[in-house]
């Protein structure tokens, strides 16, 4: 059993994207003072931990993920005094703070890089990765922000190429250099001493590189299925560095680390978070996020939609891996993803609120630390920009340019981006129905979704049945039921194509959770006899006949508590398995709903 009574296992994480949370001075950009003005709102959500996207000095090539000064606050966001006030304000309300730390790369405007690029003899030269031009062309490495992109860029003064897994304004730090690592650890200790409660570690699995720089194109094809993230996440000294980082920074502080684990497979999860390995406390995986996207190219949605059988398989497997050790996290959206209700639920007027509540129920009843992205608590939706000019995200813009250069289908790209683009999740938080949604007095840096006239915090505060109130109630339920944090998870009817049904049990209690993930009504036989009304229902209606419940579209029900040793009414349903395999044969592919 994983260790209990640990705040980062019991807490609920709420992610703040500062640029889009609340603007205090009318420049159209959210800022720290804006967050400070909403501290009571955060407290009233009942969340325990804020993950704040990067707020350090940055020229904003990638919205703060390109850091030019780890020791200061981005001017647009405010000052170090504002930061201290924010931290205190959070702590006064018993909310902890995780800073977002980017140490795979810096901005090219960071002092280290400005020095490094002047001469091969500069002491900072070895803080980065270089390929000397006299050796010919560097071995191909792929840059994530430009699919054709070469991750090496030529620098004249040193007559060498520098490496950047992301944009050319984000050179990768050389972790193989002990000095670089020491500077990073020192900086981390600076923030811990300030009193922050931990770090979300950006692209952390990419930090170690094979500096013999082999030509890996063939290996990427064969071993990594053409997935560069996977290759990047398997550098030779990754685990040595994580252990060293833990040793040199965490000791003596009650803090946590949450790693972004792009490119990591479930079989490797424990290598990172097994307690006695002393590396990371938690990570978040991408396996769930990639469901329903085609494998190669940009995040191109599979027109067949999402396969619930696969989704259950992924989340069940990720639960099991932490059954004995380590700890998981769960999320359905963040600043790198579209809106959760648009992607996994249904954002039409008819089903938006219900499906948002169903997804909230899912996240708050699984055995993992739940991470919500700002706006999820009111069910914010994708903005679905029609024109490239509306986008601000470097990922979308660079991909568009690249596809344009290749004469590819740009219309299709724009249509796909309406589903998958990161800017869908980044539009300003909708506080009220006024023209700028109460976000700013000025011109917002990114357009505000038109639906703010009816979908906003103020309206939902007044409505007892809003998504916001439902969110608060379920947060309270999780807090009062350790079972929802630590209890055993058991899946029922893995192959049921429409219903996700599971139990959580601890000591002598059990809860039964039944979720309809689709817009179709479905009759479903419960695996246990329940003689009471559900404890939680995201709708007003409830229809049950014997043990058969008729679930309305996107209905979410929680039954119980039942005694933990209650006998199931029936075996796991195998008929769905048969249907599943039949369809599979027929379509020679996985069945998709
Ligand atoms: C991570 C961040 C993303 C950023 C990238 C480069 O994936 O979440 O927003 O663009 O790293 O730092
Ligand atoms: Ca501002």
mmCIF file of N, CA and C in Angstrom, residues 420-493:
data_model
loop_
_atom_site.group_PDB
_atom_site.id
_atom_site.type_symbol
_atom_site.label_atom_id
_atom_site.label_comp_id
_atom_site.label_asym_id
_atom_site.label_seq_id
_atom_site.Cartn_x
_atom_site.Cartn_y
_atom_site.Cartn_z
ATOM 1 N N UNK A 420 -7.821 20.489 -31.447
ATOM 2 C CA UNK A 420 -6.659 20.133 -30.635
ATOM 3 C C UNK A 420 -5.728 21.278 -30.238
ATOM 4 N N UNK A 421 -5.882 22.478 -30.798
ATOM 5 C CA UNK A 421 -4.905 23.544 -30.532
ATOM 6 C C UNK A 421 -4.833 23.920 -29.052
ATOM 7 N N UNK A 422 -3.636 24.290 -28.626
ATOM 8 C CA UNK A 422 -3.417 24.670 -27.237
ATOM 9 C C UNK A 422 -4.136 25.974 -26.883
ATOM 10 N N UNK A 423 -4.260 26.878 -27.864
ATOM 11 C CA UNK A 423 -4.931 28.148 -27.552
ATOM 12 C C UNK A 423 -6.394 27.955 -27.149
ATOM 13 N N UNK A 424 -6.992 26.836 -27.485
ATOM 14 C CA UNK A 424 -8.363 26.569 -27.031
ATOM 15 C C UNK A 424 -8.463 26.587 -25.512
ATOM 16 N N UNK A 425 -7.397 26.122 -24.877
ATOM 17 C CA UNK A 425 -7.405 26.067 -23.421
ATOM 18 C C UNK A 425 -6.901 27.357 -22.788
ATOM 19 N N UNK A 426 -6.321 28.230 -23.603
ATOM 20 C CA UNK A 426 -5.620 29.388 -23.052
ATOM 21 C C UNK A 426 -6.432 30.679 -23.100
ATOM 22 N N UNK A 427 -7.623 30.655 -23.632
ATOM 23 C CA UNK A 427 -8.408 31.892 -23.694
ATOM 24 C C UNK A 427 -8.735 32.333 -22.266
ATOM 25 N N UNK A 428 -8.885 33.654 -22.084
ATOM 26 C CA UNK A 428 -9.048 34.182 -20.723
ATOM 27 C C UNK A 428 -10.220 33.586 -19.948
ATOM 28 N N UNK A 429 -10.001 33.494 -18.658
ATOM 29 C CA UNK A 429 -11.027 32.969 -17.763
ATOM 30 C C UNK A 429 -12.254 33.883 -17.783
ATOM 31 N N UNK A 430 -13.407 33.280 -17.806
ATOM 32 C CA UNK A 430 -14.654 34.040 -17.969
ATOM 33 C C UNK A 430 -15.293 34.318 -16.612
ATOM 34 N N UNK A 431 -15.044 35.545 -16.138
ATOM 35 C CA UNK A 431 -15.532 35.902 -14.804
ATOM 36 C C UNK A 431 -16.976 36.366 -14.812
ATOM 37 N N UNK A 432 -17.348 37.114 -15.877
ATOM 38 C CA UNK A 432 -18.729 37.594 -15.939
ATOM 39 C C UNK A 432 -19.142 37.817 -17.392
ATOM 40 N N UNK A 433 -20.317 38.422 -17.592
ATOM 41 C CA UNK A 433 -20.884 38.514 -18.941
ATOM 42 C C UNK A 433 -20.527 39.807 -19.675
ATOM 43 N N UNK A 434 -19.735 40.680 -19.034
ATOM 44 C CA UNK A 434 -19.384 41.947 -19.690
ATOM 45 C C UNK A 434 -18.476 41.684 -20.897
ATOM 46 N N UNK A 435 -18.315 42.690 -21.788
ATOM 47 C CA UNK A 435 -17.621 42.435 -23.062
ATOM 48 C C UNK A 435 -16.254 41.740 -22.928
ATOM 49 N N UNK A 436 -15.455 42.076 -21.927
ATOM 50 C CA UNK A 436 -14.185 41.356 -21.775
ATOM 51 C C UNK A 436 -14.223 40.327 -20.658
ATOM 52 N N UNK A 437 -15.415 39.875 -20.374
ATOM 53 C CA UNK A 437 -15.629 38.767 -19.435
ATOM 54 C C UNK A 437 -15.089 39.041 -18.033
ATOM 55 N N UNK A 438 -14.869 40.338 -17.707
ATOM 56 C CA UNK A 438 -14.333 40.644 -16.381
ATOM 57 C C UNK A 438 -12.874 40.260 -16.251
ATOM 58 N N UNK A 439 -12.258 39.882 -17.375
ATOM 59 C CA UNK A 439 -10.848 39.488 -17.337
ATOM 60 C C UNK A 439 -9.945 40.718 -17.380
ATOM 61 N N UNK A 440 -10.299 41.691 -18.219
ATOM 62 C CA UNK A 440 -9.453 42.877 -18.380
ATOM 63 C C UNK A 440 -10.293 44.105 -18.706
ATOM 64 N N UNK A 441 -9.715 45.263 -18.435
ATOM 65 C CA UNK A 441 -10.346 46.520 -18.848
ATOM 66 C C UNK A 441 -9.818 46.904 -20.232
ATOM 67 N N UNK A 442 -8.763 46.239 -20.646
ATOM 68 C CA UNK A 442 -8.131 46.590 -21.926
ATOM 69 C C UNK A 442 -8.475 45.587 -23.017
ATOM 70 N N UNK A 443 -7.504 45.416 -23.948
ATOM 71 C CA UNK A 443 -7.727 44.485 -25.042
ATOM 72 C C UNK A 443 -7.045 43.167 -24.678
ATOM 73 N N UNK A 444 -7.793 42.094 -24.562
ATOM 74 C CA UNK A 444 -7.177 40.836 -24.125
ATOM 75 C C UNK A 444 -6.128 40.325 -25.119
ATOM 76 N N UNK A 445 -5.055 39.736 -24.591
ATOM 77 C CA UNK A 445 -3.952 39.275 -25.448
ATOM 78 C C UNK A 445 -4.390 38.153 -26.395
ATOM 79 N N UNK A 446 -5.426 37.428 -25.983
ATOM 80 C CA UNK A 446 -5.972 36.354 -26.812
ATOM 81 C C UNK A 446 -7.481 36.519 -26.726
ATOM 82 N N UNK A 447 -8.156 36.292 -27.851
ATOM 83 C CA UNK A 447 -9.608 36.553 -27.858
ATOM 84 C C UNK A 447 -10.350 35.788 -26.773
ATOM 85 N N UNK A 448 -11.428 36.392 -26.345
ATOM 86 C CA UNK A 448 -12.269 35.768 -25.321
ATOM 87 C C UNK A 448 -13.403 35.019 -26.010
ATOM 88 N N UNK A 449 -13.728 33.873 -25.487
ATOM 89 C CA UNK A 449 -14.769 33.055 -26.091
ATOM 90 C C UNK A 449 -16.132 33.765 -26.002
ATOM 91 N N UNK A 450 -16.848 33.789 -27.132
ATOM 92 C CA UNK A 450 -18.161 34.450 -27.166
ATOM 93 C C UNK A 450 -19.140 33.874 -26.150
ATOM 94 N N UNK A 451 -18.928 32.631 -25.784
ATOM 95 C CA UNK A 451 -19.915 32.018 -24.885
ATOM 96 C C UNK A 451 -19.835 32.579 -23.448
ATOM 97 N N UNK A 452 -18.911 33.534 -23.213
ATOM 98 C CA UNK A 452 -18.809 34.085 -21.854
ATOM 99 C C UNK A 452 -20.072 34.837 -21.448
ATOM 100 N N UNK A 453 -20.910 35.216 -22.422
ATOM 101 C CA UNK A 453 -22.123 35.959 -22.056
ATOM 102 C C UNK A 453 -23.054 35.115 -21.192
ATOM 103 N N UNK A 454 -22.976 33.788 -21.353
ATOM 104 C CA UNK A 454 -23.795 32.937 -20.474
ATOM 105 C C UNK A 454 -22.948 31.944 -19.683
ATOM 106 N N UNK A 455 -21.710 31.712 -20.128
ATOM 107 C CA UNK A 455 -20.867 30.755 -19.405
ATOM 108 C C UNK A 455 -19.803 31.534 -18.637
ATOM 109 N N UNK A 456 -20.066 31.818 -17.397
ATOM 110 C CA UNK A 456 -19.095 32.586 -16.610
ATOM 111 C C UNK A 456 -19.277 32.332 -15.110
ATOM 112 N N UNK A 457 -18.258 32.726 -14.350
ATOM 113 C CA UNK A 457 -18.237 32.457 -12.911
ATOM 114 C C UNK A 457 -19.432 33.117 -12.212
ATOM 115 N N UNK A 458 -19.653 34.403 -12.532
ATOM 116 C CA UNK A 458 -20.705 35.134 -11.827
ATOM 117 C C UNK A 458 -22.064 34.450 -11.976
ATOM 118 N N UNK A 459 -22.396 34.061 -13.190
ATOM 119 C CA UNK A 459 -23.687 33.394 -13.416
ATOM 120 C C UNK A 459 -23.756 32.086 -12.635
ATOM 121 N N UNK A 460 -22.630 31.379 -12.599
ATOM 122 C CA UNK A 460 -22.644 30.062 -11.945
ATOM 123 C C UNK A 460 -22.639 30.164 -10.418
ATOM 124 N N UNK A 461 -22.130 31.289 -9.911
ATOM 125 C CA UNK A 461 -22.197 31.496 -8.452
ATOM 126 C C UNK A 461 -23.657 31.558 -8.002
ATOM 127 N N UNK A 462 -24.491 32.111 -8.891
ATOM 128 C CA UNK A 462 -25.887 32.348 -8.502
ATOM 129 C C UNK A 462 -26.772 31.141 -8.734
ATOM 130 N N UNK A 463 -26.239 30.156 -9.433
ATOM 131 C CA UNK A 463 -27.080 29.030 -9.847
ATOM 132 C C UNK A 463 -26.678 27.780 -9.065
ATOM 133 N N UNK A 464 -27.591 27.308 -8.229
ATOM 134 C CA UNK A 464 -27.279 26.153 -7.376
ATOM 135 C C UNK A 464 -26.917 24.905 -8.161
ATOM 136 N N UNK A 465 -27.372 24.850 -9.394
ATOM 137 C CA UNK A 465 -27.137 23.618 -10.152
ATOM 138 C C UNK A 465 -26.041 23.793 -11.196
ATOM 139 N N UNK A 466 -25.236 24.825 -11.048
ATOM 140 C CA UNK A 466 -24.199 25.074 -12.053
ATOM 141 C C UNK A 466 -23.049 24.076 -11.936
ATOM 142 N N UNK A 467 -22.227 24.058 -12.959
ATOM 143 C CA UNK A 467 -21.023 23.219 -12.945
ATOM 144 C C UNK A 467 -20.140 23.607 -11.760
ATOM 145 N N UNK A 468 -20.020 24.915 -11.540
ATOM 146 C CA UNK A 468 -19.187 25.408 -10.447
ATOM 147 C C UNK A 468 -19.632 24.863 -9.084
ATOM 148 N N UNK A 469 -20.926 24.903 -8.828
ATOM 149 C CA UNK A 469 -21.403 24.410 -7.526
ATOM 150 C C UNK A 469 -21.219 22.897 -7.415
ATOM 151 N N UNK A 470 -21.412 22.214 -8.535
ATOM 152 C CA UNK A 470 -21.211 20.770 -8.549
ATOM 153 C C UNK A 470 -19.748 20.450 -8.242
ATOM 154 N N UNK A 471 -18.863 21.214 -8.883
ATOM 155 C CA UNK A 471 -17.427 21.039 -8.654
ATOM 156 C C UNK A 471 -17.120 21.157 -7.156
ATOM 157 N N UNK A 472 -17.638 22.214 -6.538
ATOM 158 C CA UNK A 472 -17.368 22.436 -5.106
ATOM 159 C C UNK A 472 -17.889 21.289 -4.252
ATOM 160 N N UNK A 473 -19.089 20.813 -4.605
ATOM 161 C CA UNK A 473 -19.658 19.725 -3.797
ATOM 162 C C UNK A 473 -18.812 18.458 -3.899
ATOM 163 N N UNK A 474 -18.386 18.153 -5.134
ATOM 164 C CA UNK A 474 -17.586 16.923 -5.280
ATOM 165 C C UNK A 474 -16.205 17.050 -4.640
ATOM 166 N N UNK A 475 -15.656 18.261 -4.677
ATOM 167 C CA UNK A 475 -14.380 18.487 -3.999
ATOM 168 C C UNK A 475 -14.558 18.196 -2.504
ATOM 169 N N UNK A 476 -15.650 18.680 -1.947
ATOM 170 C CA UNK A 476 -15.919 18.437 -0.520
ATOM 171 C C UNK A 476 -16.055 16.946 -0.243
ATOM 172 N N UNK A 477 -16.757 16.268 -1.144
ATOM 173 C CA UNK A 477 -16.952 14.833 -0.947
ATOM 174 C C UNK A 477 -15.593 14.126 -0.908
ATOM 175 N N UNK A 478 -14.725 14.466 -1.859
ATOM 176 C CA UNK A 478 -13.407 13.818 -1.882
ATOM 177 C C UNK A 478 -12.643 14.102 -0.592
ATOM 178 N N UNK A 479 -12.775 15.326 -0.112
ATOM 179 C CA UNK A 479 -12.049 15.687 1.106
ATOM 180 C C UNK A 479 -12.542 14.944 2.327
ATOM 181 N N UNK A 480 -13.833 14.640 2.330
ATOM 182 C CA UNK A 480 -14.370 13.973 3.502
ATOM 183 C C UNK A 480 -14.315 12.468 3.410
ATOM 184 N N UNK A 481 -13.865 11.956 2.287
ATOM 185 C CA UNK A 481 -13.815 10.507 2.124
ATOM 186 C C UNK A 481 -12.414 10.067 1.722
ATOM 187 N N UNK A 482 -11.607 9.709 2.709
ATOM 188 C CA UNK A 482 -10.264 9.211 2.382
ATOM 189 C C UNK A 482 -10.337 8.048 1.391
ATOM 190 N N UNK A 483 -11.463 7.376 1.382
ATOM 191 C CA UNK A 483 -11.672 6.283 0.424
ATOM 192 C C UNK A 483 -11.452 6.760 -1.011
ATOM 193 N N UNK A 484 -11.873 7.994 -1.299
ATOM 194 C CA UNK A 484 -11.729 8.496 -2.668
ATOM 195 C C UNK A 484 -10.271 8.821 -2.986
ATOM 196 N N UNK A 485 -9.458 9.003 -1.957
ATOM 197 C CA UNK A 485 -8.032 9.225 -2.200
ATOM 198 C C UNK A 485 -7.295 7.878 -2.250
ATOM 199 N N UNK A 486 -7.420 7.119 -1.149
ATOM 200 C CA UNK A 486 -6.562 5.928 -1.021
ATOM 201 C C UNK A 486 -7.249 4.613 -1.380
ATOM 202 N N UNK A 487 -8.564 4.626 -1.492
ATOM 203 C CA UNK A 487 -9.292 3.364 -1.668
ATOM 204 C C UNK A 487 -8.928 2.608 -2.942
ATOM 205 N N UNK A 488 -9.086 1.292 -2.866
ATOM 206 C CA UNK A 488 -8.784 0.431 -4.014
ATOM 207 C C UNK A 488 -9.766 0.715 -5.143
ATOM 208 N N UNK A 489 -9.269 0.686 -6.362
ATOM 209 C CA UNK A 489 -10.100 0.924 -7.542
ATOM 210 C C UNK A 489 -10.344 -0.412 -8.226
ATOM 211 N N UNK A 490 -11.611 -0.672 -8.575
ATOM 212 C CA UNK A 490 -11.893 -1.898 -9.323
ATOM 213 C C UNK A 490 -12.829 -1.586 -10.482
ATOM 214 N N UNK A 491 -12.421 -2.000 -11.655
ATOM 215 C CA UNK A 491 -13.183 -1.718 -12.875
ATOM 216 C C UNK A 491 -14.207 -2.814 -13.127
ATOM 217 N N UNK A 492 -15.384 -2.400 -13.574
ATOM 218 C CA UNK A 492 -16.386 -3.376 -14.019
ATOM 219 C C UNK A 492 -16.633 -3.248 -15.506
ATOM 220 N N UNK A 493 -16.887 -4.371 -16.146
ATOM 221 C CA UNK A 493 -17.287 -4.366 -17.551
ATOM 222 C C UNK A 493 -16.332 -3.548 -18.421
#
